[in-house]
């Protein structure tokens, strides 16, 4: 199974170019799609999930035309949208049963078995009779994955799943995603770099509607070898450092402000070389330091 996106573009009626000639090849496994808010991630996700139209370009899932043959795509698709509303007064088991019916599981015995297995798998069996309105953020997201997994989808799209989860819930959610299976394409859209570092062997960075980097995190990090520099700065210095130096990010570490810069050699006194990480890749790409590949395609 292979998802091929070619030259996908979308401009909203208000003139915002949300997707600008996006091309990507995505193979089974976890694929991370990183980008700042407003980059176009949700637009791309909704287009692939057959919920909105692109202006031009193509997307194919093996021999299926994703943009035209929507019914076939929907049978293979599991989708956890960013805004995932639930009926607060319905229990987890009832709601899953309802979704399973909508997905075409008409046999009640088979449906019951599917619902039980999914509740078990997402660690919600003990709360199957609880109303969804009382679920915590983490339980809700796990429920979201349970509904996305109904009918053994081959393409799973997960939009910003860990925003707002506490660390323990986030780990639990990661484990759940990691267990989905290797023959399934899982696209994880997020602005949280650590989610991609932890989970995704391939990824792309999207910014202002364009794919500005695609590949494997390890290779992308290797491209930054020797180019990332770190310095502690005083708060008063920060503004001038930002305007005069190639600063890509500012982090607080133990209450101190640490800036990281992208440069071929030390950008100024006090800078030490540091090992790059995926966050440096992300910020360098967004700042325009990493030249986009001629064809931004990840295998
Ligand atoms: P992301 O998911 O990366 O935050 P989105 O795809 O939601 O990005 O949005 C990309 C851009 O398109 C943003 O500038 C956003 O304001 C704009 N946008 C999103 N949806 C609409 C819409 N329905 N109408 C007009 N503009 C939109």
Short mmCIF file of C-alpha atoms and ligand atoms in Angstrom, two decimals:
data_model
loop_
_atom_site.label_atom_id
_atom_site.label_comp_id
_atom_site.label_asym_id
_atom_site.label_seq_id
_atom_site.Cartn_x
_atom_site.Cartn_y
_atom_site.Cartn_z
CA UNK A 1 0.00 0.00 0.00
CA UNK A 2 1.37 3.37 -1.01
CA UNK A 3 -0.12 6.85 -0.79
CA UNK A 4 1.10 9.20 -3.52
CA UNK A 5 0.24 12.86 -3.36
CA UNK A 6 1.14 14.97 -6.38
CA UNK A 7 0.99 18.74 -6.80
CA UNK A 8 -1.95 19.19 -4.47
CA UNK A 9 -3.09 22.81 -4.14
CA UNK A 10 -5.93 24.50 -2.31
CA UNK A 11 -6.81 28.17 -1.97
CA UNK A 12 -9.69 29.17 0.29
CA UNK A 13 -12.28 31.74 -0.79
CA UNK A 14 -10.61 34.33 1.49
CA UNK A 15 -7.43 34.04 -0.61
CA UNK A 16 -5.36 31.90 1.81
CA UNK A 17 -3.21 29.43 -0.13
CA UNK A 18 -3.49 26.55 2.37
CA UNK A 19 -1.78 23.97 0.12
CA UNK A 20 0.76 24.96 -2.49
CA UNK A 21 1.85 22.19 -4.85
CA UNK A 22 2.25 19.48 -2.19
CA UNK A 23 3.86 16.20 -3.32
CA UNK A 24 4.65 13.29 -0.99
CA UNK A 25 5.00 9.51 -1.16
CA UNK A 26 3.95 7.72 2.01
CA UNK A 27 4.56 4.02 2.68
CA UNK A 28 3.07 1.83 5.45
CA UNK A 29 4.22 2.70 8.98
CA UNK A 30 4.03 5.90 10.97
CA UNK A 31 4.51 9.08 8.98
CA UNK A 32 4.85 12.35 10.88
CA UNK A 33 3.63 15.58 9.40
CA UNK A 34 5.05 18.54 11.28
CA UNK A 35 4.25 22.19 10.87
CA UNK A 36 3.39 25.35 12.76
CA UNK A 37 -0.25 26.31 13.31
CA UNK A 38 -1.76 27.48 10.06
CA UNK A 39 0.73 25.54 7.91
CA UNK A 40 -1.99 23.64 6.08
CA UNK A 41 -1.81 20.31 7.91
CA UNK A 42 -5.52 20.02 8.66
CA UNK A 43 -6.42 21.07 5.13
CA UNK A 44 -4.25 18.26 3.79
CA UNK A 45 -5.67 15.77 6.30
CA UNK A 46 -9.27 16.68 5.53
CA UNK A 47 -8.60 16.45 1.81
CA UNK A 48 -7.09 12.96 2.16
CA UNK A 49 -9.97 11.99 4.45
CA UNK A 50 -12.37 12.89 1.58
CA UNK A 51 -13.97 15.70 3.60
CA UNK A 52 -13.00 18.59 1.37
CA UNK A 53 -11.95 19.26 -2.19
CA UNK A 54 -8.56 20.33 -3.52
CA UNK A 55 -8.32 22.81 -6.41
CA UNK A 56 -5.78 20.78 -8.34
CA UNK A 57 -3.39 17.85 -8.04
CA UNK A 58 -3.87 14.15 -7.37
CA UNK A 59 -3.72 11.64 -4.51
CA UNK A 60 -3.75 7.89 -5.04
CA UNK A 61 -3.82 5.01 -2.57
CA UNK A 62 -2.43 2.16 -4.68
CA UNK A 63 -4.92 2.12 -7.57
CA UNK A 64 -7.59 4.21 -5.80
CA UNK A 65 -8.10 7.84 -6.77
CA UNK A 66 -8.45 9.35 -3.29
CA UNK A 67 -9.95 12.61 -4.52
CA UNK A 68 -12.64 11.02 -6.71
CA UNK A 69 -13.36 7.51 -5.50
CA UNK A 70 -14.44 8.64 -2.04
CA UNK A 71 -16.52 5.61 -1.10
CA UNK A 72 -13.63 3.23 -1.66
CA UNK A 73 -11.31 5.46 0.36
CA UNK A 74 -13.79 5.72 3.22
CA UNK A 75 -13.95 1.93 3.51
CA UNK A 76 -10.17 1.87 4.03
CA UNK A 77 -9.94 4.98 6.17
CA UNK A 78 -9.75 5.60 9.90
CA UNK A 79 -9.80 9.27 10.90
CA UNK A 80 -9.27 10.99 14.23
CA UNK A 81 -9.93 14.68 13.57
CA UNK A 82 -8.48 17.55 15.59
CA UNK A 83 -11.86 18.55 16.97
CA UNK A 84 -13.39 15.30 18.06
CA UNK A 85 -16.87 15.87 19.45
CA UNK A 86 -18.63 13.15 21.43
CA UNK A 87 -22.18 12.82 22.64
CA UNK A 88 -21.68 13.39 26.38
CA UNK A 89 -24.60 11.25 27.52
CA UNK A 90 -23.77 8.16 25.49
CA UNK A 91 -21.49 5.42 26.81
CA UNK A 92 -18.25 4.40 25.10
CA UNK A 93 -19.66 1.01 24.13
CA UNK A 94 -22.90 2.46 22.73
CA UNK A 95 -21.07 5.07 20.69
CA UNK A 96 -18.60 2.55 19.23
CA UNK A 97 -21.50 0.26 18.40
CA UNK A 98 -23.15 3.13 16.56
CA UNK A 99 -19.97 3.97 14.60
CA UNK A 100 -19.49 0.29 13.75
CA UNK A 101 -23.02 0.15 12.38
CA UNK A 102 -22.30 3.24 10.26
CA UNK A 103 -19.18 1.52 8.94
CA UNK A 104 -21.35 -1.32 7.68
CA UNK A 105 -21.01 -3.92 10.44
CA UNK A 106 -24.64 -5.04 10.33
CA UNK A 107 -24.27 -8.37 12.14
CA UNK A 108 -24.87 -7.58 15.81
CA UNK A 109 -22.76 -10.46 17.14
CA UNK A 110 -19.77 -9.50 14.97
CA UNK A 111 -20.28 -5.87 15.94
CA UNK A 112 -20.26 -6.70 19.63
CA UNK A 113 -17.03 -8.68 19.18
CA UNK A 114 -15.43 -5.76 17.32
CA UNK A 115 -16.49 -3.22 19.95
CA UNK A 116 -15.23 -5.44 22.80
CA UNK A 117 -11.87 -5.98 21.07
CA UNK A 118 -11.42 -2.25 20.43
CA UNK A 119 -12.31 -1.30 24.01
CA UNK A 120 -9.81 -3.87 25.22
CA UNK A 121 -7.12 -2.66 22.84
CA UNK A 122 -7.51 0.99 23.83
CA UNK A 123 -7.64 0.14 27.51
CA UNK A 124 -11.22 1.34 27.89
CA UNK A 125 -12.93 -1.96 28.69
CA UNK A 126 -13.30 -1.05 32.37
CA UNK A 127 -15.11 2.19 31.50
CA UNK A 128 -17.23 0.82 28.66
CA UNK A 129 -20.43 1.76 30.48
CA UNK A 130 -19.29 5.24 31.47
CA UNK A 131 -20.74 8.23 29.67
CA UNK A 132 -18.31 9.92 27.28
CA UNK A 133 -18.95 13.31 28.85
CA UNK A 134 -17.05 12.16 31.96
CA UNK A 135 -13.98 10.99 30.05
CA UNK A 136 -10.59 12.68 30.59
CA UNK A 137 -8.69 14.09 27.59
CA UNK A 138 -6.57 10.94 27.36
CA UNK A 139 -9.57 8.61 27.55
CA UNK A 140 -11.29 10.64 24.86
CA UNK A 141 -8.31 10.40 22.53
CA UNK A 142 -8.09 6.65 23.11
CA UNK A 143 -11.77 6.42 22.35
CA UNK A 144 -11.06 8.44 19.19
CA UNK A 145 -8.50 5.86 18.12
CA UNK A 146 -10.94 3.02 18.94
CA UNK A 147 -13.52 4.51 16.55
CA UNK A 148 -10.83 5.16 13.93
CA UNK A 149 -9.78 1.48 14.05
CA UNK A 150 -13.26 0.08 13.33
CA UNK A 151 -13.20 -2.10 10.23
CA UNK A 152 -9.39 -2.57 10.10
CA UNK A 153 -8.51 0.55 8.10
CA UNK A 154 -5.43 0.61 5.87
CA UNK A 155 -5.01 4.39 6.05
CA UNK A 156 -5.26 6.09 9.43
CA UNK A 157 -5.15 9.85 9.76
CA UNK A 158 -4.61 11.34 13.19
CA UNK A 159 -4.72 15.13 13.56
CA UNK A 160 -2.95 16.75 16.57
CA UNK A 161 -3.72 13.91 18.95
CA UNK A 162 -1.55 14.68 21.97
CA UNK A 163 -2.14 18.41 22.41
CA UNK A 164 -3.49 18.81 25.93
CA UNK A 165 -2.64 15.32 27.18
CA UNK A 166 -0.64 14.89 30.36
CA UNK A 167 2.71 13.05 30.01
CA UNK A 168 1.38 9.70 31.17
CA UNK A 169 -1.61 9.82 28.83
CA UNK A 170 0.66 10.90 26.00
CA UNK A 171 2.91 7.85 26.47
CA UNK A 172 -0.12 5.60 26.59
CA UNK A 173 -1.45 7.17 23.41
CA UNK A 174 1.94 6.76 21.69
CA UNK A 175 2.04 3.09 22.60
CA UNK A 176 -1.40 2.63 21.15
CA UNK A 177 -0.38 4.27 17.86
CA UNK A 178 2.87 2.29 17.73
CA UNK A 179 0.91 -0.97 18.04
CA UNK A 180 -1.41 -0.33 15.13
CA UNK A 181 0.53 -2.50 12.72
CA UNK A 182 3.16 -2.25 10.07
CA UNK A 183 0.95 -2.85 7.04
CA UNK A 184 -1.10 0.26 7.76
CA UNK A 185 -0.26 3.83 6.75
CA UNK A 186 -0.62 6.04 9.81
CA UNK A 187 -0.28 9.78 9.20
CA UNK A 188 0.27 11.73 12.36
CA UNK A 189 -0.17 15.46 11.96
CA UNK A 190 1.26 17.53 14.78
CA UNK A 191 3.13 20.64 15.81
CA UNK A 192 4.82 18.66 18.62
CA UNK A 193 8.27 17.63 17.43
CA UNK A 194 8.74 15.02 20.17
CA UNK A 195 5.70 13.09 18.95
CA UNK A 196 7.47 12.63 15.62
CA UNK A 197 10.89 11.86 17.20
CA UNK A 198 9.28 9.20 19.38
CA UNK A 199 7.14 7.51 16.76
CA UNK A 200 7.87 8.21 13.12
CA UNK A 201 10.56 6.64 10.89
CA UNK A 202 9.61 9.07 8.11
CA UNK A 203 8.30 12.61 8.27
CA UNK A 204 7.77 15.85 6.42
CA UNK A 205 7.74 19.47 7.47
CA UNK A 206 5.04 21.65 5.98
CA UNK A 207 5.04 25.42 6.24
CA UNK A 208 2.80 27.98 4.53
CA UNK A 209 1.21 25.22 2.50
CA UNK A 210 4.46 23.84 1.09
CA UNK A 211 6.48 20.74 1.89
CA UNK A 212 9.82 22.21 2.92
CA UNK A 213 11.49 18.99 4.06
CA UNK A 214 10.77 15.27 3.80
CA UNK A 215 12.71 12.16 4.72
CA UNK A 216 13.94 10.27 7.75
CA UNK A 217 14.49 12.08 11.06
CA UNK A 218 17.95 10.52 11.50
CA UNK A 219 19.15 11.66 8.07
CA UNK A 220 17.71 15.12 8.54
CA UNK A 221 19.50 15.43 11.89
CA UNK A 222 22.76 14.25 10.27
CA UNK A 223 22.44 17.08 7.72
CA UNK A 224 22.79 19.53 10.60
CA UNK A 225 26.05 18.02 11.89
CA UNK A 226 28.38 20.81 13.15
CA UNK A 227 25.88 23.55 12.37
CA UNK A 228 23.93 23.94 15.61
CA UNK A 229 25.28 26.25 18.33
CA UNK A 230 24.03 26.97 21.79
CA UNK A 231 24.43 29.84 24.23
CA UNK A 232 22.85 30.98 27.46
CA UNK A 233 21.67 34.60 27.13
CA UNK A 234 20.33 37.14 29.58
CA UNK A 235 16.73 38.07 29.09
CA UNK A 236 17.76 41.65 28.18
CA UNK A 237 20.08 40.36 25.44
CA UNK A 238 17.47 38.17 23.83
CA UNK A 239 15.86 40.69 21.48
CA UNK A 240 19.17 41.91 20.07
CA UNK A 241 20.51 38.34 19.74
CA UNK A 242 17.38 37.40 17.84
CA UNK A 243 17.72 40.25 15.38
CA UNK A 244 21.48 40.04 14.81
CA UNK A 245 22.20 36.29 14.95
CA UNK A 246 20.87 33.26 13.06
CA UNK A 247 18.81 32.13 16.07
CA UNK A 248 16.45 29.26 15.26
CA UNK A 249 14.96 28.67 18.70
CA UNK A 250 14.81 29.84 22.27
CA UNK A 251 14.31 27.36 25.09
CA UNK A 252 14.14 27.74 28.81
CA UNK A 253 16.38 25.28 30.61
CA UNK A 254 16.25 25.26 34.40
CA UNK A 255 14.96 28.82 34.27
CA UNK A 256 17.75 30.08 32.02
CA UNK A 257 17.19 31.26 28.47
CA UNK A 258 19.15 29.19 25.97
CA UNK A 259 19.26 30.12 22.32
CA UNK A 260 20.21 27.78 19.50
CA UNK A 261 21.61 29.07 16.23
CA UNK A 262 22.20 27.63 12.78
CA UNK A 263 25.64 28.52 11.36
CA UNK A 264 28.62 26.91 9.64
CA UNK A 265 30.93 28.25 12.37
CA UNK A 266 30.42 29.77 15.82
CA UNK A 267 28.06 32.72 15.26
CA UNK A 268 29.55 34.73 18.12
CA UNK A 269 31.40 34.59 21.43
CA UNK A 270 30.04 32.19 24.01
CA UNK A 271 28.44 29.80 21.55
CA UNK A 272 29.18 26.09 21.98
CA UNK A 273 28.59 23.43 19.36
CA UNK A 274 25.80 21.00 20.26
CA UNK A 275 24.44 17.80 18.84
CA UNK A 276 21.42 18.56 16.68
CA UNK A 277 18.03 17.06 17.38
CA UNK A 278 14.78 16.92 15.42
CA UNK A 279 13.60 20.17 16.94
CA UNK A 280 16.67 21.86 15.41
CA UNK A 281 15.77 20.29 12.07
CA UNK A 282 12.25 21.59 12.35
CA UNK A 283 13.20 25.13 13.34
CA UNK A 284 16.05 25.29 10.77
CA UNK A 285 13.64 24.17 8.05
CA UNK A 286 10.94 26.65 9.05
CA UNK A 287 13.58 29.44 9.19
CA UNK A 288 14.56 28.53 5.61
CA UNK A 289 18.07 27.23 6.39
CA UNK A 290 17.49 23.76 4.97
CA UNK A 291 17.09 24.00 1.23
CA UNK A 292 14.03 22.06 0.14
CA UNK A 293 14.69 18.88 -1.78
CA UNK A 294 14.08 19.23 -5.53
CA UNK A 295 11.22 16.74 -5.16
CA UNK A 296 10.10 16.60 -1.58
CA UNK A 297 9.25 12.92 -1.48
CA UNK A 298 9.71 10.58 1.46
CA UNK A 299 9.71 6.84 0.88
P1 LIG B 1 -2.91 23.71 10.33
O1 LIG B 1 -3.75 22.48 10.46
O2 LIG B 1 -1.50 23.42 9.91
O3 LIG B 1 -2.98 24.61 11.52
P2 LIG B 1 -4.95 24.60 8.45
O4 LIG B 1 -4.99 23.65 7.30
O5 LIG B 1 -6.01 24.50 9.48
O6 LIG B 1 -3.50 24.57 9.10
O7 LIG B 1 -5.01 26.09 7.87
C1 LIG B 1 -4.13 26.56 6.83
C2 LIG B 1 -4.49 28.00 6.49
O8 LIG B 1 -5.79 28.03 5.90
C3 LIG B 1 -4.59 28.91 7.72
O9 LIG B 1 -4.13 30.18 7.32
C4 LIG B 1 -6.06 28.95 8.03
O10 LIG B 1 -6.43 30.16 8.66
C5 LIG B 1 -6.68 28.84 6.65
N1 LIG B 1 -7.99 28.14 6.65
C6 LIG B 1 -8.25 26.91 7.16
N2 LIG B 1 -9.53 26.55 6.94
C7 LIG B 1 -10.10 27.61 6.29
C8 LIG B 1 -11.42 27.86 5.75
N3 LIG B 1 -12.40 26.98 5.86
N4 LIG B 1 -11.63 29.05 5.14
C9 LIG B 1 -10.63 29.96 5.02
N5 LIG B 1 -9.37 29.77 5.47
C10 LIG B 1 -9.10 28.62 6.09
#
